[in-house]
PDB file of C-alpha atoms and ligand atoms in Angstrom:
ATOM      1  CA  UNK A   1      28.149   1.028  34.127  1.00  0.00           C
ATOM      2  CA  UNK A   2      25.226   2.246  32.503  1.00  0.00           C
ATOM      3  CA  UNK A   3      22.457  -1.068  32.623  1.00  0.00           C
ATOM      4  CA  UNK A   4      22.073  -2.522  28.600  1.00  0.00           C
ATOM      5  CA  UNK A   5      23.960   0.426  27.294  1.00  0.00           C
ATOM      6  CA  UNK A   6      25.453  -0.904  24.113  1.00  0.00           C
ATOM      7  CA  UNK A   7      27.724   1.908  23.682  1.00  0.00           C
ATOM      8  CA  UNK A   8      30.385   1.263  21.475  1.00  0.00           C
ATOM      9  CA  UNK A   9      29.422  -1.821  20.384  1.00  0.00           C
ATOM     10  CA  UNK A  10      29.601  -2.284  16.647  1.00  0.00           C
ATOM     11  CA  UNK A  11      26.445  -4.403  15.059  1.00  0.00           C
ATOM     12  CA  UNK A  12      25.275  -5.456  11.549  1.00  0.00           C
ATOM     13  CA  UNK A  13      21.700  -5.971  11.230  1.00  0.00           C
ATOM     14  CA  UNK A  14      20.276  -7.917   8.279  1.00  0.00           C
ATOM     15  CA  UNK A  15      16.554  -7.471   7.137  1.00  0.00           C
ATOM     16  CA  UNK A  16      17.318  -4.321   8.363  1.00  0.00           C
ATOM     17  CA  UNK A  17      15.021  -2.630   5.590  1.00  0.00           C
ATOM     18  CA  UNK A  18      11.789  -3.539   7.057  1.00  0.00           C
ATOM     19  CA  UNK A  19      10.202  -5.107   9.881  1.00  0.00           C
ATOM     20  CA  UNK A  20      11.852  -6.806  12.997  1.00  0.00           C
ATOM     21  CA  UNK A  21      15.499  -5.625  11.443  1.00  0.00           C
ATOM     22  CA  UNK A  22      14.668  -2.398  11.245  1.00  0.00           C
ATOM     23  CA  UNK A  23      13.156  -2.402  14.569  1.00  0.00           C
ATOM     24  CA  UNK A  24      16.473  -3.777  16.022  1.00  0.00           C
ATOM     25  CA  UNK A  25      18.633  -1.378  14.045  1.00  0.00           C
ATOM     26  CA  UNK A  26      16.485   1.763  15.485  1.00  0.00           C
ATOM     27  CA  UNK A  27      16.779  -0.122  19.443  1.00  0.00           C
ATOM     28  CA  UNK A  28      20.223  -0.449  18.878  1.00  0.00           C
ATOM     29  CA  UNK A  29      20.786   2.447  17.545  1.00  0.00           C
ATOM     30  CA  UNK A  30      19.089   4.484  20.884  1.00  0.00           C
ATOM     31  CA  UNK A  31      21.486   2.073  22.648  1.00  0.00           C
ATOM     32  CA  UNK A  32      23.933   3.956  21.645  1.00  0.00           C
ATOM     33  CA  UNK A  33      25.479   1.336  19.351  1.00  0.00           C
ATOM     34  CA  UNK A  34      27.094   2.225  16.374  1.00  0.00           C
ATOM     35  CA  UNK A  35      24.887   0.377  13.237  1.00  0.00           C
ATOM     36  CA  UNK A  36      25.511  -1.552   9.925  1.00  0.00           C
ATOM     37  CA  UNK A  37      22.345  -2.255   8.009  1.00  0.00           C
ATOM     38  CA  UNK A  38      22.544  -4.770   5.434  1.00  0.00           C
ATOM     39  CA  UNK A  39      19.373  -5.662   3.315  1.00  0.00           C
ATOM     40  CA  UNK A  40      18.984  -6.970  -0.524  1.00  0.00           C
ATOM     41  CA  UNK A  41      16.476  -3.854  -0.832  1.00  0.00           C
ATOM     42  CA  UNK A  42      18.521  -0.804  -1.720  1.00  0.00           C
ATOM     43  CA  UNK A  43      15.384   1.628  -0.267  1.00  0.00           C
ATOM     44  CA  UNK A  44      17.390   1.012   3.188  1.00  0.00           C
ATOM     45  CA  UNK A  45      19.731   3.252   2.614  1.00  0.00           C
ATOM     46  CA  UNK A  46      17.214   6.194   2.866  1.00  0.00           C
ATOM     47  CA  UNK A  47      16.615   4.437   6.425  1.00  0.00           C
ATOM     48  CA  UNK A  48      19.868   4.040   7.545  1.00  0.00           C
ATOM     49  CA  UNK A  49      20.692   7.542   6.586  1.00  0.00           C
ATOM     50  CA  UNK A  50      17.665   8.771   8.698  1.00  0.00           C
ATOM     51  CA  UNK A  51      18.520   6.402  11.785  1.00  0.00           C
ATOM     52  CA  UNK A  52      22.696   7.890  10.958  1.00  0.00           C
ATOM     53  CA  UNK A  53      23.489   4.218  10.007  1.00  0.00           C
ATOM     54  CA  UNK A  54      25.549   3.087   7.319  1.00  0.00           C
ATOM     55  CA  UNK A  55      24.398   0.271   4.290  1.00  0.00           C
ATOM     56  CA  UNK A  56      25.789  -2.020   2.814  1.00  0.00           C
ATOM     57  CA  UNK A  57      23.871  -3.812   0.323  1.00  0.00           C
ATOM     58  CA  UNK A  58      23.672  -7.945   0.889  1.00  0.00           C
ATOM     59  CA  UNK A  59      21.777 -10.521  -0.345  1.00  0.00           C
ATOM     60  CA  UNK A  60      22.764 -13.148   2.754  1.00  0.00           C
ATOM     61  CA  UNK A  61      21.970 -16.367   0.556  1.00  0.00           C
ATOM     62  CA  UNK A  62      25.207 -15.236  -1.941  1.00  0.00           C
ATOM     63  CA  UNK A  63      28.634 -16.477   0.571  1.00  0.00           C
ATOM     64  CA  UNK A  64      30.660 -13.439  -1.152  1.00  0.00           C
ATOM     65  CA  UNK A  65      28.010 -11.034  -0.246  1.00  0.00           C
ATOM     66  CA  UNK A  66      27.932 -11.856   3.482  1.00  0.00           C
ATOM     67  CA  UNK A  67      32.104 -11.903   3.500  1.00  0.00           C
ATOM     68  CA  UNK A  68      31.923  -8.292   2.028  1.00  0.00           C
ATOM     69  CA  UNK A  69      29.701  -7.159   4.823  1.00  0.00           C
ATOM     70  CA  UNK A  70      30.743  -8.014   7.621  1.00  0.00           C
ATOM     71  CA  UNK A  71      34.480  -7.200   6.314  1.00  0.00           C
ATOM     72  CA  UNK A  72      33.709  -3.898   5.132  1.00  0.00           C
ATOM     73  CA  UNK A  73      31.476  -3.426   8.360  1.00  0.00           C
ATOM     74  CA  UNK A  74      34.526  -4.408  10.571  1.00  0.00           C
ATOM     75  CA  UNK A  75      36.502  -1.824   8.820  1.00  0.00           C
ATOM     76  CA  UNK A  76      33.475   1.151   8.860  1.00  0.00           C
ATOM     77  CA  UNK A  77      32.877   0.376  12.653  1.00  0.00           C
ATOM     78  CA  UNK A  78      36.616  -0.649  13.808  1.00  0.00           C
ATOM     79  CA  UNK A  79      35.719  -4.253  14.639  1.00  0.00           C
ATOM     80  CA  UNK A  80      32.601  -5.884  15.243  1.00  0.00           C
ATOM     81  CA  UNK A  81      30.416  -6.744  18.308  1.00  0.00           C
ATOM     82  CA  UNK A  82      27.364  -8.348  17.359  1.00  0.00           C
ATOM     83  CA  UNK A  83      25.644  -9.486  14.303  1.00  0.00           C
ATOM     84  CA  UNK A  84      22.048 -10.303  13.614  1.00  0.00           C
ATOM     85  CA  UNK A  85      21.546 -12.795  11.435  1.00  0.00           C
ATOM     86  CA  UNK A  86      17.902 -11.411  10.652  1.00  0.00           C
ATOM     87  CA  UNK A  87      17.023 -11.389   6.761  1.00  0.00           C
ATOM     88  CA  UNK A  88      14.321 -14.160   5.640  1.00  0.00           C
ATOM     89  CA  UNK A  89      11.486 -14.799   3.553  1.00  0.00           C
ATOM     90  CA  UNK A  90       8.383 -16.741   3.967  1.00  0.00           C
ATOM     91  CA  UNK A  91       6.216 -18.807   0.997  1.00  0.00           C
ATOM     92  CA  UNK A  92       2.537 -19.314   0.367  1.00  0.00           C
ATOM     93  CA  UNK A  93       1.495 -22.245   2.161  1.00  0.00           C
ATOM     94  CA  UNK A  94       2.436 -25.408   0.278  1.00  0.00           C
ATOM     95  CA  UNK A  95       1.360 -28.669   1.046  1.00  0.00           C
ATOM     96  CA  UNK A  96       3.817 -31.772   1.346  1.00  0.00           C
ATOM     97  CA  UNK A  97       1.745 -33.347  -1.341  1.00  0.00           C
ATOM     98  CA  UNK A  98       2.815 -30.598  -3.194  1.00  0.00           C
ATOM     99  CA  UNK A  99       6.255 -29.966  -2.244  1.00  0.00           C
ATOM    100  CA  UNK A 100       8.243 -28.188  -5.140  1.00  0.00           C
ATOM    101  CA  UNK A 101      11.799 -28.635  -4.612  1.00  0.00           C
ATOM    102  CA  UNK A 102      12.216 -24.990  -5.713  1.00  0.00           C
ATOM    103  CA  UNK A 103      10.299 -23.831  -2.851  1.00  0.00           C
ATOM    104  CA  UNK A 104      12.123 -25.585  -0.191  1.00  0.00           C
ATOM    105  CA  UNK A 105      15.649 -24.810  -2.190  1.00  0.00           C
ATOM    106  CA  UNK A 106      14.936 -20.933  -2.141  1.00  0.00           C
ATOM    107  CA  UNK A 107      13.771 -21.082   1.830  1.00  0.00           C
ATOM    108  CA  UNK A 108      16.921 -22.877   2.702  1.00  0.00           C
ATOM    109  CA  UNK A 109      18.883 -20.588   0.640  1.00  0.00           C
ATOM    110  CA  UNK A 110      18.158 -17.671   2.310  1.00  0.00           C
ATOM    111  CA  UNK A 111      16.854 -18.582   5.647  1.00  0.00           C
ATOM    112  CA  UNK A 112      19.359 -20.898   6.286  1.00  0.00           C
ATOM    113  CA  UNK A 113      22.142 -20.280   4.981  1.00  0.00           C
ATOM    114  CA  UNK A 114      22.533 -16.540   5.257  1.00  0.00           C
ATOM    115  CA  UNK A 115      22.475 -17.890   8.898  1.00  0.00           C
ATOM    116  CA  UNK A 116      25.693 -20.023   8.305  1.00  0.00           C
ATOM    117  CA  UNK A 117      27.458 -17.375   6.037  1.00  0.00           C
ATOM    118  CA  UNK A 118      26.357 -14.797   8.916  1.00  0.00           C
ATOM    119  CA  UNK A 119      27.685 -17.588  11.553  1.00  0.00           C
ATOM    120  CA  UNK A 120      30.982 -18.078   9.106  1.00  0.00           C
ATOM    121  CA  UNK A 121      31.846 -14.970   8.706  1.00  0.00           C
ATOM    122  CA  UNK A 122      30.604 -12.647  11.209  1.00  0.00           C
ATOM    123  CA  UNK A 123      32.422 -14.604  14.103  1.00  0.00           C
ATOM    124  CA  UNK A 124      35.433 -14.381  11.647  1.00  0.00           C
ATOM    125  CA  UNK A 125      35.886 -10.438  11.810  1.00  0.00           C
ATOM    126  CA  UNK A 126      34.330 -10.450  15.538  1.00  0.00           C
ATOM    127  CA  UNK A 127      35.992  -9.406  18.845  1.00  0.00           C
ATOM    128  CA  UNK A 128      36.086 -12.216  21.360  1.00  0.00           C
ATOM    129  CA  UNK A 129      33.442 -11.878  23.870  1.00  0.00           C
ATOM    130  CA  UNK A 130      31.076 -10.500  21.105  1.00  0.00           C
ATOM    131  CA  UNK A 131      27.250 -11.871  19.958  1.00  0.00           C
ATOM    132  CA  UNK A 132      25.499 -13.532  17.501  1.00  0.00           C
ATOM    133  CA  UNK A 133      21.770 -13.561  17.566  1.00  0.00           C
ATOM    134  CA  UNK A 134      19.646 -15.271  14.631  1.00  0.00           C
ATOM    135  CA  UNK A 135      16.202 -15.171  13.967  1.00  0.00           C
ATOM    136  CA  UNK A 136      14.069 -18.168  13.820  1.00  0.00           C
ATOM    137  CA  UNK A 137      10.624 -18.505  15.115  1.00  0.00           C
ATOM    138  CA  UNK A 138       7.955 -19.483  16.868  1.00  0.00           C
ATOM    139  CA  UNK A 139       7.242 -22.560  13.885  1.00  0.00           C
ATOM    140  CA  UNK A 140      10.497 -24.150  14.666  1.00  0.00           C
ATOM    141  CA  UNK A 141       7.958 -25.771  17.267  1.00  0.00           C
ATOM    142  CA  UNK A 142       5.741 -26.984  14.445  1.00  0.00           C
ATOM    143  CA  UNK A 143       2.923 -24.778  12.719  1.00  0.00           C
ATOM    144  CA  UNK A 144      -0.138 -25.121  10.607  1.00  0.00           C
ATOM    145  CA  UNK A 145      -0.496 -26.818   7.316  1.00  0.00           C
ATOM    146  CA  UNK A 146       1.564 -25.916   4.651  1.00  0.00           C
ATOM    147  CA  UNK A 147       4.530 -23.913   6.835  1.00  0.00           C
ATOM    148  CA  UNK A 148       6.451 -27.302   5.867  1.00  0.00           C
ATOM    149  CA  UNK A 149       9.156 -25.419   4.090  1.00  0.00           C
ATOM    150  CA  UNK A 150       9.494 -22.506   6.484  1.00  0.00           C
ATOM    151  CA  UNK A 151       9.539 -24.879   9.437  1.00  0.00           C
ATOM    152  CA  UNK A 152      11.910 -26.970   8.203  1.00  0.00           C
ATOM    153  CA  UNK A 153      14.298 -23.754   7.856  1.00  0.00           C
ATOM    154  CA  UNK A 154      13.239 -21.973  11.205  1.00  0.00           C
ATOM    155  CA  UNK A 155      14.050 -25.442  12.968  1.00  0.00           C
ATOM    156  CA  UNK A 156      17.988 -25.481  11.260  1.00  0.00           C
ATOM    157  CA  UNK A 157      18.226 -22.097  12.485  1.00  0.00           C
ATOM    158  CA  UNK A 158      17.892 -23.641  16.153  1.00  0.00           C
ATOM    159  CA  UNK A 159      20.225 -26.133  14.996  1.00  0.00           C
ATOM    160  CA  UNK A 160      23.050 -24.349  13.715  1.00  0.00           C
ATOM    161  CA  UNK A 161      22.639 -21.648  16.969  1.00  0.00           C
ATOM    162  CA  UNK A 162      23.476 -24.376  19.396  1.00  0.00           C
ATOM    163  CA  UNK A 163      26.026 -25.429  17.602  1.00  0.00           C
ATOM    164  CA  UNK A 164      27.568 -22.296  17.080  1.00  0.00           C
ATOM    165  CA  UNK A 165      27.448 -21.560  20.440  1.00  0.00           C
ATOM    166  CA  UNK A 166      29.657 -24.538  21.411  1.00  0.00           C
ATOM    167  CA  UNK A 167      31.972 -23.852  18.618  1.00  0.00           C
ATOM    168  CA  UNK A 168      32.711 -20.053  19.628  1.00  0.00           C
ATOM    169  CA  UNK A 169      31.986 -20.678  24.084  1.00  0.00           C
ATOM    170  CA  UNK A 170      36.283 -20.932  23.586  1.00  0.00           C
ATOM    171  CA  UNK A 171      35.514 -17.316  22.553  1.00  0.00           C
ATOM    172  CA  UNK A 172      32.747 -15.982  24.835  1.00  0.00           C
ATOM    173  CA  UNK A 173      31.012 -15.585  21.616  1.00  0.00           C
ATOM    174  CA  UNK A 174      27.398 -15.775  22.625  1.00  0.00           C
ATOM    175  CA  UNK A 175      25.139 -16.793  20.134  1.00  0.00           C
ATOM    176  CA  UNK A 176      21.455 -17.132  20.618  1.00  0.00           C
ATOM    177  CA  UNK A 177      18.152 -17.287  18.414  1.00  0.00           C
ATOM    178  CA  UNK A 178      14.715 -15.647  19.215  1.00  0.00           C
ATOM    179  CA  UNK A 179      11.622 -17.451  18.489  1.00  0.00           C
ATOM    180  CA  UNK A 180       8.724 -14.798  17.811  1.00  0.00           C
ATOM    181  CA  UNK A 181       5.075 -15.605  17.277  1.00  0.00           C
ATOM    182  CA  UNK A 182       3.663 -13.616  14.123  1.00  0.00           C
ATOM    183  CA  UNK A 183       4.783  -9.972  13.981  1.00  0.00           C
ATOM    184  CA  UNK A 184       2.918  -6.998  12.595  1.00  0.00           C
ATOM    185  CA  UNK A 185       5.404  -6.533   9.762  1.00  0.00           C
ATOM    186  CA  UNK A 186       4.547  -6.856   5.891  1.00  0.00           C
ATOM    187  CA  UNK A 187       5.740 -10.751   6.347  1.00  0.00           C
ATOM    188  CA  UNK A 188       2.662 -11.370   8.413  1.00  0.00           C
ATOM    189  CA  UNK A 189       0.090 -10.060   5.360  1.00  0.00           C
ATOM    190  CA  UNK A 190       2.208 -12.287   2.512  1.00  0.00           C
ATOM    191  CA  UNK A 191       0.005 -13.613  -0.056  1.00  0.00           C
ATOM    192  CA  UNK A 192      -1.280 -17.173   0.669  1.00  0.00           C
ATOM    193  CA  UNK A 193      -0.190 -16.734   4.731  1.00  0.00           C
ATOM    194  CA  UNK A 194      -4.213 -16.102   5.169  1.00  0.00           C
ATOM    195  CA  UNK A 195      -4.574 -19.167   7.680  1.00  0.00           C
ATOM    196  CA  UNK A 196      -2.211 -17.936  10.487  1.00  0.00           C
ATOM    197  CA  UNK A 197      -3.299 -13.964  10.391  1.00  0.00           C
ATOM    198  CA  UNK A 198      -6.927 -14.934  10.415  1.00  0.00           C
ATOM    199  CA  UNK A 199      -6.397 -17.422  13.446  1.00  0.00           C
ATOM    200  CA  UNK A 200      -3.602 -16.858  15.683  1.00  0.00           C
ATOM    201  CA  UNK A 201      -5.413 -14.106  17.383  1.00  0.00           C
ATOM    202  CA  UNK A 202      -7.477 -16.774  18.657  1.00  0.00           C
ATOM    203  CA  UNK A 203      -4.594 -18.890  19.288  1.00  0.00           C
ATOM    204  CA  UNK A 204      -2.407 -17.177  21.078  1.00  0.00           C
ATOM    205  CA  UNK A 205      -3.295 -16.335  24.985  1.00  0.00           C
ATOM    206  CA  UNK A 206      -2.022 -12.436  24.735  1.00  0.00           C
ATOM    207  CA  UNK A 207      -4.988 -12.598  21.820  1.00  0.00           C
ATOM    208  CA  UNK A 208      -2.756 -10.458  19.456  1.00  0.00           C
ATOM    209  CA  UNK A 209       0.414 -10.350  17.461  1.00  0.00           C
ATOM    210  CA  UNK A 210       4.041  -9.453  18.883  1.00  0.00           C
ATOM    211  CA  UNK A 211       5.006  -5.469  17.493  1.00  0.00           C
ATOM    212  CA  UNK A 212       8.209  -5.229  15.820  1.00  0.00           C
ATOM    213  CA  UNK A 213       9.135  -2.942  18.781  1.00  0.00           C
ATOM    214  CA  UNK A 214       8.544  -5.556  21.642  1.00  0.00           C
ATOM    215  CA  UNK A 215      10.645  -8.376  19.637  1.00  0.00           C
ATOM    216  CA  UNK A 216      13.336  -5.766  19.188  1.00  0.00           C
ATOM    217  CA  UNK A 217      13.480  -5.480  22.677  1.00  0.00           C
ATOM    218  CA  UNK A 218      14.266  -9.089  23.485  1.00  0.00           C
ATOM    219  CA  UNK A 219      17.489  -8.538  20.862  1.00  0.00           C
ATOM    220  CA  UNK A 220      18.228  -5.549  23.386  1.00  0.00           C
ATOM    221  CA  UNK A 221      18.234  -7.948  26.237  1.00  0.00           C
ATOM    222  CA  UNK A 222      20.166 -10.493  24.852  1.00  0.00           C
ATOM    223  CA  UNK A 223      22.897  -8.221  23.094  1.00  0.00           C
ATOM    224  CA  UNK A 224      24.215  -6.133  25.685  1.00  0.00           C
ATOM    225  CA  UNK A 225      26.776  -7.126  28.415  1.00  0.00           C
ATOM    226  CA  UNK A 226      24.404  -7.326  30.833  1.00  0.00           C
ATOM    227  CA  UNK A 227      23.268 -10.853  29.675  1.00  0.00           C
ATOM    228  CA  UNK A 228      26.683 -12.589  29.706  1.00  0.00           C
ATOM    229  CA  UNK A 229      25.398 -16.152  31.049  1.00  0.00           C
ATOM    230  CA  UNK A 230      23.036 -16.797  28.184  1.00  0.00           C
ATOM    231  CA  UNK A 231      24.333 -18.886  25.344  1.00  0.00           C
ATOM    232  CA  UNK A 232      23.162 -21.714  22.957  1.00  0.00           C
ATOM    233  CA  UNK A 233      19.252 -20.517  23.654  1.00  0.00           C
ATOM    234  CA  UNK A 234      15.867 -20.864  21.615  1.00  0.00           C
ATOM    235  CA  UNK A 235      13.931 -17.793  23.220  1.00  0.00           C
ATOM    236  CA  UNK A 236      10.128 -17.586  22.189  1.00  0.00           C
ATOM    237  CA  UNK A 237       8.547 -14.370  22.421  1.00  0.00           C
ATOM    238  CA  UNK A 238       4.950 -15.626  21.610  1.00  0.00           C
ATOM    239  CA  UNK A 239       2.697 -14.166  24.012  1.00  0.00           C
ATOM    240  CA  UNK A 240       2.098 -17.389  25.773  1.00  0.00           C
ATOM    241  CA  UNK A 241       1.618 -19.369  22.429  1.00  0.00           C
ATOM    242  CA  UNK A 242       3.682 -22.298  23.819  1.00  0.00           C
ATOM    243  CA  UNK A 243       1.972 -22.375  27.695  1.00  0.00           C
ATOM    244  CA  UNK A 244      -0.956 -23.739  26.509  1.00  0.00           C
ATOM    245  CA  UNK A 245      -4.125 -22.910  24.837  1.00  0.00           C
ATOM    246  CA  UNK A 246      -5.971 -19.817  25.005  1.00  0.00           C
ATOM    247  CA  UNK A 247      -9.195 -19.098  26.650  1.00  0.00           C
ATOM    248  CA  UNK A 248     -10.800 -17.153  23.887  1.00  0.00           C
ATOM    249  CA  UNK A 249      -9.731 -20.578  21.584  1.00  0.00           C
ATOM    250  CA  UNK A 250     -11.390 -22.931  24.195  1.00  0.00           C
ATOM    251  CA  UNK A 251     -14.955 -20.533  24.135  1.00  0.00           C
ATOM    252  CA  UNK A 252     -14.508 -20.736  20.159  1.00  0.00           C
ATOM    253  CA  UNK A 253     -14.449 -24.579  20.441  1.00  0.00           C
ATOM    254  CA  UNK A 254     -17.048 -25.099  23.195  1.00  0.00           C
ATOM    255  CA  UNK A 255     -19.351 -22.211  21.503  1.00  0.00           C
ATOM    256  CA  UNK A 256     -19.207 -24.260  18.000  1.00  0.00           C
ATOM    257  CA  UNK A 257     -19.766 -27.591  19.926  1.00  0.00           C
ATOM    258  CA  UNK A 258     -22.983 -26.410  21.053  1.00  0.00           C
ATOM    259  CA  UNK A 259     -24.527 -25.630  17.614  1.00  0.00           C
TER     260      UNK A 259
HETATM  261  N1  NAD B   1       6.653 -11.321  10.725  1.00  0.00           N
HETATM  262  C1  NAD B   1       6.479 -12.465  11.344  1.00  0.00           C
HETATM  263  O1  NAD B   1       5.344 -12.882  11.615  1.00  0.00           O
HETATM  264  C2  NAD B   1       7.670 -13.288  11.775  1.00  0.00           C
HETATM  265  C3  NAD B   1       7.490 -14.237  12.802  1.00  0.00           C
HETATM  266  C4  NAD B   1       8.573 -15.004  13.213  1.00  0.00           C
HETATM  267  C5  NAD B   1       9.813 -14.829  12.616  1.00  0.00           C
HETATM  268  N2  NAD B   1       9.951 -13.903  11.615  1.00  0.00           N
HETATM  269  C6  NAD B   1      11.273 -13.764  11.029  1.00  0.00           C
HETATM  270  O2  NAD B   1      11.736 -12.449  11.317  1.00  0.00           O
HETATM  271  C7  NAD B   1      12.689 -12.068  10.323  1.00  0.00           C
HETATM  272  C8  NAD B   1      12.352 -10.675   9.841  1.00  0.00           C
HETATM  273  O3  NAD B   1      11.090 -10.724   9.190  1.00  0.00           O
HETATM  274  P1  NAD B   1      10.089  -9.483   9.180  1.00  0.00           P
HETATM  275  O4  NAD B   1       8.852  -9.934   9.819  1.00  0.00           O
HETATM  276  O5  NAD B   1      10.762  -8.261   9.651  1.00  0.00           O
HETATM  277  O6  NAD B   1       9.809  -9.449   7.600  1.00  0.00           O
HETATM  278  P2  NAD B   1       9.904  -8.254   6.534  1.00  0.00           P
HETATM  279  O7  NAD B   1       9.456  -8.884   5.269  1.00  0.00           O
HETATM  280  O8  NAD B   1       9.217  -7.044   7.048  1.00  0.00           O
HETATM  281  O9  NAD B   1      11.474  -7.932   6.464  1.00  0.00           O
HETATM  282  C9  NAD B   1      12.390  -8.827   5.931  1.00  0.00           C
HETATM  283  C10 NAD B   1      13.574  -8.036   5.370  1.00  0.00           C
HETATM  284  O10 NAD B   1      14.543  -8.991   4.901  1.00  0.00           O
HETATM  285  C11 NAD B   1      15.002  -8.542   3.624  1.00  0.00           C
HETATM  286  N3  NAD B   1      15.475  -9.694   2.842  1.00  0.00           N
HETATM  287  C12 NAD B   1      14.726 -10.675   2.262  1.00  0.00           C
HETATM  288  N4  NAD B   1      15.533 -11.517   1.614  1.00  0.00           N
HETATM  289  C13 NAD B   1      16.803 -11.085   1.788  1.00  0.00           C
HETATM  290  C14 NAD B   1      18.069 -11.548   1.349  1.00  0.00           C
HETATM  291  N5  NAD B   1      18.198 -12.639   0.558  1.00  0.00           N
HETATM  292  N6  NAD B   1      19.155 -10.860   1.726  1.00  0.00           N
HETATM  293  C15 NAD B   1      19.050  -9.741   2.506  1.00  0.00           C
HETATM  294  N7  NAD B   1      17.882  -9.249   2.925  1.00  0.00           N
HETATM  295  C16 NAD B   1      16.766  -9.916   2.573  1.00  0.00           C
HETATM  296  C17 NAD B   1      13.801  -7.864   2.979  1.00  0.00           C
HETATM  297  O11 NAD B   1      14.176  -6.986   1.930  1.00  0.00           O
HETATM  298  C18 NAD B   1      13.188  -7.145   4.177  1.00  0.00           C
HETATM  299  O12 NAD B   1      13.719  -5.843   4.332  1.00  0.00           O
HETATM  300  C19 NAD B   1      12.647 -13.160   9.261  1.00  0.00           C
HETATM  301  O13 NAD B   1      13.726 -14.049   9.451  1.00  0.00           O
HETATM  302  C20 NAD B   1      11.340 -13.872   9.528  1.00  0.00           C
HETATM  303  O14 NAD B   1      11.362 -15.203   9.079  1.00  0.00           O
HETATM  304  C21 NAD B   1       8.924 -13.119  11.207  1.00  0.00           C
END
């Protein structure tokens, strides 16, 4: 068998307009896998026609939305394989003191529960022994000031992956989530996001942020067959964010000490 082929494999994407999802729906795609792309934006059709990918339009916070794609995906594809529970949105920072339920209700709308609707019913039309893999990130470990909202959603969506993954092991339904430090997509230059662009450079040891590309990769790894033992799993892909601080951060501090 060809290594991380995903031949055959059916797979829904969300986000898949932009960024990471589109990144994974192109990988996939040059996988061999045969691709749904779901997004709220209807400009991914264009994309998916280019990539020879079908659309179906979703947003993944409405329940009856997600049901119609990954039913209507099943039936396009002949089954399904593996679903990326993908889509999500990011707010200006927002202090506690400050915390507007709206902001917290919208994150949790869409960041959390297009995961459970994705969870719900993607495993529903899914053959046994498929995947799920959700995007969280690198601030379900805690982030800077302000992420309060986005944390608190990124940390459910490690949550309701380990769960998951006990629920549908009876299955050998693998579900994962990746963690990624900040990605050169248009979520990492969002309007009031200034802090962590202008600093985590200096924070993180690989001095730089993840490409879209490189994350895509790790969905790669952890979709195909060839990855069979790995279930219930937070994965980081943070360019050594989480080993410990990085020497260009320690010069900043000792250089500013000395003034
Ligand atoms: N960019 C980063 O720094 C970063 C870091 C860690 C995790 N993430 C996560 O990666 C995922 C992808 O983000 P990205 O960086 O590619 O951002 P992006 O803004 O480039 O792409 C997000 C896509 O999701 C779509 N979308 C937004 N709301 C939707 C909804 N309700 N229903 C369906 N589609 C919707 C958008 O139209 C867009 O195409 C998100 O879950 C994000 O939280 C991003």
């Amino acid at each position: 068998m060809e290594k991380f082929s995903l031949k055959g494999k059916a797979a829904v994407v969300t986000g898949a307009g932009s960024g990471l999802g589109y990144a994974t729906a192109r990988r996939f795609k040059a996988a061999r896998a045969k691709v749904v792309m779901a997004d709220i934006n209807s400009k991914t059709a264009e994309l998916a026609k280019e990539l020879g990918s079908y659309f179906i339009k979703t947003d993944v916070s409405c329940e009856a939305d997600v049901e119609n794609l990954m039913k209507s995906a099943s039936e396009k594809l002949g089954g399904l394989d593996i679903v990326v529970n993908n889509a999500g949105i990011i707010c200006p920072e927002e202090l506690l003191e400050n915390a507007d339920k709206n902001t917290y209700q919208t994150l949790f709308n869409v960041n959390v529960m297009g995961v459970v609707y994705g969870i719900k019913y993607g495993q529903k039309y899914m053959r046994d022994g498929g995947t799920i893999l959700n995007t969280a990130s690198n601030s379900a470990n805690g982030d800077y000031a302000g992420y309060g909202p986005y944390i608190m959603s990124k940390i459910s969506v490690v949550g309701l992956t380990k769960a998951a993954a006990i629920e549908l092991a009876p299955r050998n339904i693998r579900v994962n989530c990746i963690c990624p430090n900040t990605i050169d997509t248009p979520m990492a230059y969002v309007d009031g996001c200034e802090t962590e662009l202008q600093v985590m450079g200096i924070q993180t040891p690989l001095a730089r942020m993840c490409k879209a590309d490189e994350a895509a990769a790790l969905y790669h790894f952890l979709a195909a067959d060839d990855c069979k033992y790995i279930t219930g799993e937070d994965i980081y892909i943070d360019g050594g964010l989480k080993a410990g601080p990085a020497n260009q951060m320690i010069d900043a501090i000792l250089t500013s000490l000395k003034k």
